[in-house]
Amino acid sequence: MQQSPSQYRQELAALANRIPAFEELRVFLETSQKLDASPATISRIRFNDNSATEFTDIAEANLSKCLRPTQSSDLFVIENVSAHVIELLGSQFDVEFDFWLEHVSNSNWFRLGDIEKHLPALKSVRLDSRHTRHRFIGPRELLLKTPVQFVKDRIEPEAGSARVPRVAGALNPLERLPNRSHKDIWAKERFPPLALTRQHVSMWFDANEGSAGWNLGIILLDPPFRPERDLGECQNPAYRSFVPRPQTQSRLTYHLSLISCLKQDKNLQNGRIPCPFVVLGDMYRIIASEWIVVNTSLQRELNTIEWNIENEDARLERLHAHLNSLYTIRRRVTLYQVLIKEQREACRQHGRRYWDRSPSAGTNTLALENVTNTLEMDFAFVADQVAKNQERVSKNVSLLMALISVAESRIMIANGRRVEALALAAFFLVPFSLVSSVMNINGDLRMGGPRQYVFWVVSVPFSAVLGLGYMLYSRSWVS
């Protein structure tokens, strides 16, 4: 049911009073307009029957003029969504509040706090909804202002760079040591740190059980991550080409990349309105490409750890540093596997239950089958590559634990030798202590006394027997 933006906001406020989880969305609508952030970037893709697909860039201030009902199917691709856009689209097309809430939610990925923000919906509930959200990592090389050895694990965004301030994790590559046999030729290798930016993409279509297809779709994207100015800036994305060569695509933002791919997608240029999942095929392919870059970056880190173990003496401090790096990689990869599995299952299910329908009569289902099979193959490849790295992490953890045990044993042996030296010193000094004691006694055993030889007859053989026994015991223990 169509509403005014103010009514839509009032309905959200009433809902937030009943369900505290929606308070986060209500606060976002109140505060996002006050932020000194750039306006939302909006593109409309209009799919028509028997005519070419239309691509139009829309200024946020003119969005209300572009929401008139048509016989076509419109897809809005929005980057850096604002409260104004949420209220306009939500009230005009009765968009569920859950869709906006999942996108603006900024809960921690690893350290669970408020359980309510991390409760997953049942699969049956998710499948019947009209929206979905996917999380993935966008790796970016950091160009630091000052050469520092270590970037803190949590990289905060620059204030005002995005209305939803996503953070990034830091990957500080280990220094790769030179080849032990060619130290005069090979120099140490240093790689720039990476910002593992956390990205959300949310998708909504008005397709439902009672409709023959869809009339409106919305894709929400995050803007490019910008770290705090004191730290530096992110380099341009370096993910692999996700369209066949020699075609090219813009890589500055996910918004530009997606629009570029949609313009070159043959499945969208046949004069028919495609089903929603065919439209989303390029978005899923971009996500898969980013996972490949993340996995390859972690693979390089594993190669460095294995190389360093092979080409250096096992010093305990460095072994512990390698082990801590492996623990961090394992923690991240474990979550990445969960996210990739969710995205792979979404491809198998065509996103949502009614996203395989098209309003165009006689639409060929071959495009849907091709997109589904291709994406399943891509995400199966991604999952396999990540699983291989996870296996390498487990093996390297076991190896490092063994090497640490050996290194600690060597330290214990070295400490034992020090104690041994002290014991020997005490052992050989005991007879001299006795000599000094004997020299101070009175009686027949005193120095110059008639029976002073008794001391030497007893002490010298006794010391020799103890020394010989110690040497034999030490030799048998070492062997």
PDB file of C-alpha atoms in Angstrom, residues 170-283:
ATOM      1  CA  ALA A 170      44.215  -5.142   8.308  1.00  0.00           C
ATOM      2  CA  LEU A 171      46.425  -7.774   6.747  1.00  0.00           C
ATOM      3  CA  ASN A 172      50.067  -7.006   7.519  1.00  0.00           C
ATOM      4  CA  PRO A 173      52.093  -9.295   5.230  1.00  0.00           C
ATOM      5  CA  LEU A 174      55.070 -10.920   6.882  1.00  0.00           C
ATOM      6  CA  GLU A 175      58.548 -10.087   5.638  1.00  0.00           C
ATOM      7  CA  ARG A 176      59.799 -12.780   3.288  1.00  0.00           C
ATOM      8  CA  LEU A 177      63.378 -13.728   4.152  1.00  0.00           C
ATOM      9  CA  PRO A 178      66.103 -14.227   1.526  1.00  0.00           C
ATOM     10  CA  ASN A 179      67.165 -17.630   0.311  1.00  0.00           C
ATOM     11  CA  ARG A 180      69.556 -19.057   2.891  1.00  0.00           C
ATOM     12  CA  SER A 181      71.985 -20.313   0.232  1.00  0.00           C
ATOM     13  CA  HIS A 182      71.973 -17.050  -1.778  1.00  0.00           C
ATOM     14  CA  LYS A 183      71.950 -14.303   0.827  1.00  0.00           C
ATOM     15  CA  ASP A 184      74.163 -12.114  -1.300  1.00  0.00           C
ATOM     16  CA  ILE A 185      71.716 -12.269  -4.223  1.00  0.00           C
ATOM     17  CA  TRP A 186      68.245 -12.361  -2.736  1.00  0.00           C
ATOM     18  CA  ALA A 187      66.963  -9.425  -0.705  1.00  0.00           C
ATOM     19  CA  LYS A 188      64.133  -9.436   1.778  1.00  0.00           C
ATOM     20  CA  GLU A 189      60.721  -8.955   0.187  1.00  0.00           C
ATOM     21  CA  ARG A 190      58.184  -6.574   1.678  1.00  0.00           C
ATOM     22  CA  PHE A 191      54.580  -6.383   0.527  1.00  0.00           C
ATOM     23  CA  PRO A 192      52.206  -3.462   1.158  1.00  0.00           C
ATOM     24  CA  PRO A 193      49.542  -3.926   3.837  1.00  0.00           C
ATOM     25  CA  LEU A 194      45.989  -4.715   2.773  1.00  0.00           C
ATOM     26  CA  ALA A 195      42.711  -3.262   3.976  1.00  0.00           C
ATOM     27  CA  LEU A 196      40.146  -6.070   4.018  1.00  0.00           C
ATOM     28  CA  THR A 197      37.105  -3.825   3.618  1.00  0.00           C
ATOM     29  CA  ARG A 198      33.771  -5.236   4.723  1.00  0.00           C
ATOM     30  CA  GLN A 199      31.160  -4.874   2.012  1.00  0.00           C
ATOM     31  CA  HIS A 200      27.389  -5.350   2.024  1.00  0.00           C
ATOM     32  CA  VAL A 201      25.196  -5.741  -1.051  1.00  0.00           C
ATOM     33  CA  SER A 202      21.433  -5.904  -0.548  1.00  0.00           C
ATOM     34  CA  MET A 203      18.910  -6.862  -3.237  1.00  0.00           C
ATOM     35  CA  TRP A 204      15.112  -6.501  -3.284  1.00  0.00           C
ATOM     36  CA  PHE A 205      12.514  -7.296  -5.946  1.00  0.00           C
ATOM     37  CA  ASP A 206       8.752  -6.951  -5.717  1.00  0.00           C
ATOM     38  CA  ALA A 207       8.210 -10.425  -7.180  1.00  0.00           C
ATOM     39  CA  ASN A 208       5.872 -12.494  -5.007  1.00  0.00           C
ATOM     40  CA  GLU A 209       3.531 -15.454  -5.163  1.00  0.00           C
ATOM     41  CA  GLY A 210       0.677 -13.517  -6.732  1.00  0.00           C
ATOM     42  CA  SER A 211       2.734 -11.814  -9.463  1.00  0.00           C
ATOM     43  CA  ALA A 212       3.741 -13.065 -12.880  1.00  0.00           C
ATOM     44  CA  GLY A 213       7.091 -11.315 -12.700  1.00  0.00           C
ATOM     45  CA  TRP A 214       8.516  -8.125 -11.269  1.00  0.00           C
ATOM     46  CA  ASN A 215       8.153  -4.390 -11.770  1.00  0.00           C
ATOM     47  CA  LEU A 216      10.746  -2.939  -9.415  1.00  0.00           C
ATOM     48  CA  GLY A 217      14.127  -4.005  -8.134  1.00  0.00           C
ATOM     49  CA  ILE A 218      16.617  -2.331  -5.785  1.00  0.00           C
ATOM     50  CA  ILE A 219      20.319  -3.057  -5.309  1.00  0.00           C
ATOM     51  CA  LEU A 220      22.135  -1.295  -2.467  1.00  0.00           C
ATOM     52  CA  LEU A 221      25.926  -1.008  -2.573  1.00  0.00           C
ATOM     53  CA  ASP A 222      28.524   0.446  -0.241  1.00  0.00           C
ATOM     54  CA  PRO A 223      30.753   3.295  -1.461  1.00  0.00           C
ATOM     55  CA  PRO A 224      34.521   2.783  -1.785  1.00  0.00           C
ATOM     56  CA  PHE A 225      36.268   2.473   1.563  1.00  0.00           C
ATOM     57  CA  ARG A 226      38.387   5.456   2.571  1.00  0.00           C
ATOM     58  CA  PRO A 227      40.613   5.037   5.644  1.00  0.00           C
ATOM     59  CA  GLU A 228      41.404   7.821   8.061  1.00  0.00           C
ATOM     60  CA  ARG A 229      43.502  10.522   6.447  1.00  0.00           C
ATOM     61  CA  ASP A 230      46.364  10.122   8.889  1.00  0.00           C
ATOM     62  CA  LEU A 231      46.792   6.523   7.753  1.00  0.00           C
ATOM     63  CA  GLY A 232      46.821   6.973   3.977  1.00  0.00           C
ATOM     64  CA  GLU A 233      44.573   5.917   1.128  1.00  0.00           C
ATOM     65  CA  CYS A 234      43.417   2.783  -0.635  1.00  0.00           C
ATOM     66  CA  GLN A 235      44.719   1.886  -4.054  1.00  0.00           C
ATOM     67  CA  ASN A 236      42.403   1.115  -6.955  1.00  0.00           C
ATOM     68  CA  PRO A 237      40.890  -2.381  -6.803  1.00  0.00           C
ATOM     69  CA  ALA A 238      42.949  -5.086  -8.416  1.00  0.00           C
ATOM     70  CA  TYR A 239      40.412  -7.880  -8.718  1.00  0.00           C
ATOM     71  CA  ARG A 240      40.512 -10.055 -11.805  1.00  0.00           C
ATOM     72  CA  SER A 241      38.400  -9.352 -14.838  1.00  0.00           C
ATOM     73  CA  PHE A 242      34.941 -10.810 -14.339  1.00  0.00           C
ATOM     74  CA  VAL A 243      33.830 -10.369 -17.957  1.00  0.00           C
ATOM     75  CA  PRO A 244      35.368 -12.182 -20.938  1.00  0.00           C
ATOM     76  CA  ARG A 245      38.303 -10.510 -22.651  1.00  0.00           C
ATOM     77  CA  PRO A 246      38.770  -8.246 -24.536  1.00  0.00           C
ATOM     78  CA  GLN A 247      35.827  -6.533 -22.853  1.00  0.00           C
ATOM     79  CA  THR A 248      36.666  -4.070 -20.115  1.00  0.00           C
ATOM     80  CA  GLN A 249      34.865  -2.688 -17.094  1.00  0.00           C
ATOM     81  CA  SER A 250      35.254   0.189 -14.679  1.00  0.00           C
ATOM     82  CA  ARG A 251      36.781  -0.764 -11.330  1.00  0.00           C
ATOM     83  CA  LEU A 252      36.623   2.458  -9.352  1.00  0.00           C
ATOM     84  CA  THR A 253      33.412   1.514  -7.514  1.00  0.00           C
ATOM     85  CA  TYR A 254      31.126  -1.485  -7.362  1.00  0.00           C
ATOM     86  CA  HIS A 255      28.373   0.715  -8.747  1.00  0.00           C
ATOM     87  CA  LEU A 256      30.336   1.526 -11.895  1.00  0.00           C
ATOM     88  CA  SER A 257      31.517  -2.064 -12.252  1.00  0.00           C
ATOM     89  CA  LEU A 258      27.981  -3.428 -12.074  1.00  0.00           C
ATOM     90  CA  ILE A 259      26.570  -0.901 -14.534  1.00  0.00           C
ATOM     91  CA  SER A 260      29.438  -1.619 -16.935  1.00  0.00           C
ATOM     92  CA  CYS A 261      28.754  -5.351 -16.743  1.00  0.00           C
ATOM     93  CA  LEU A 262      25.006  -4.942 -17.209  1.00  0.00           C
ATOM     94  CA  LYS A 263      25.590  -2.919 -20.369  1.00  0.00           C
ATOM     95  CA  GLN A 264      27.715  -5.740 -21.812  1.00  0.00           C
ATOM     96  CA  ASP A 265      25.548  -8.655 -20.654  1.00  0.00           C
ATOM     97  CA  LYS A 266      24.035 -10.389 -23.696  1.00  0.00           C
ATOM     98  CA  ASN A 267      21.292 -11.925 -21.553  1.00  0.00           C
ATOM     99  CA  LEU A 268      19.896  -8.424 -20.982  1.00  0.00           C
ATOM    100  CA  GLN A 269      19.978  -7.227 -24.585  1.00  0.00           C
ATOM    101  CA  ASN A 270      17.403  -9.538 -26.192  1.00  0.00           C
ATOM    102  CA  GLY A 271      14.386  -7.232 -26.021  1.00  0.00           C
ATOM    103  CA  ARG A 272      12.778  -9.124 -23.150  1.00  0.00           C
ATOM    104  CA  ILE A 273      12.406  -8.416 -19.454  1.00  0.00           C
ATOM    105  CA  PRO A 274      14.699 -10.909 -17.714  1.00  0.00           C
ATOM    106  CA  CYS A 275      13.905 -12.609 -14.440  1.00  0.00           C
ATOM    107  CA  PRO A 276      15.533 -11.017 -11.362  1.00  0.00           C
ATOM    108  CA  PHE A 277      18.208 -13.647 -10.888  1.00  0.00           C
ATOM    109  CA  VAL A 278      19.482 -13.217 -14.454  1.00  0.00           C
ATOM    110  CA  VAL A 279      19.840  -9.496 -13.726  1.00  0.00           C
ATOM    111  CA  LEU A 280      21.819 -10.282 -10.568  1.00  0.00           C
ATOM    112  CA  GLY A 281      24.233 -12.658 -12.283  1.00  0.00           C
ATOM    113  CA  ASP A 282      26.862  -9.961 -12.807  1.00  0.00           C
ATOM    114  CA  MET A 283      26.652  -8.858  -9.166  1.00  0.00           C
TER     115      MET A 283
END
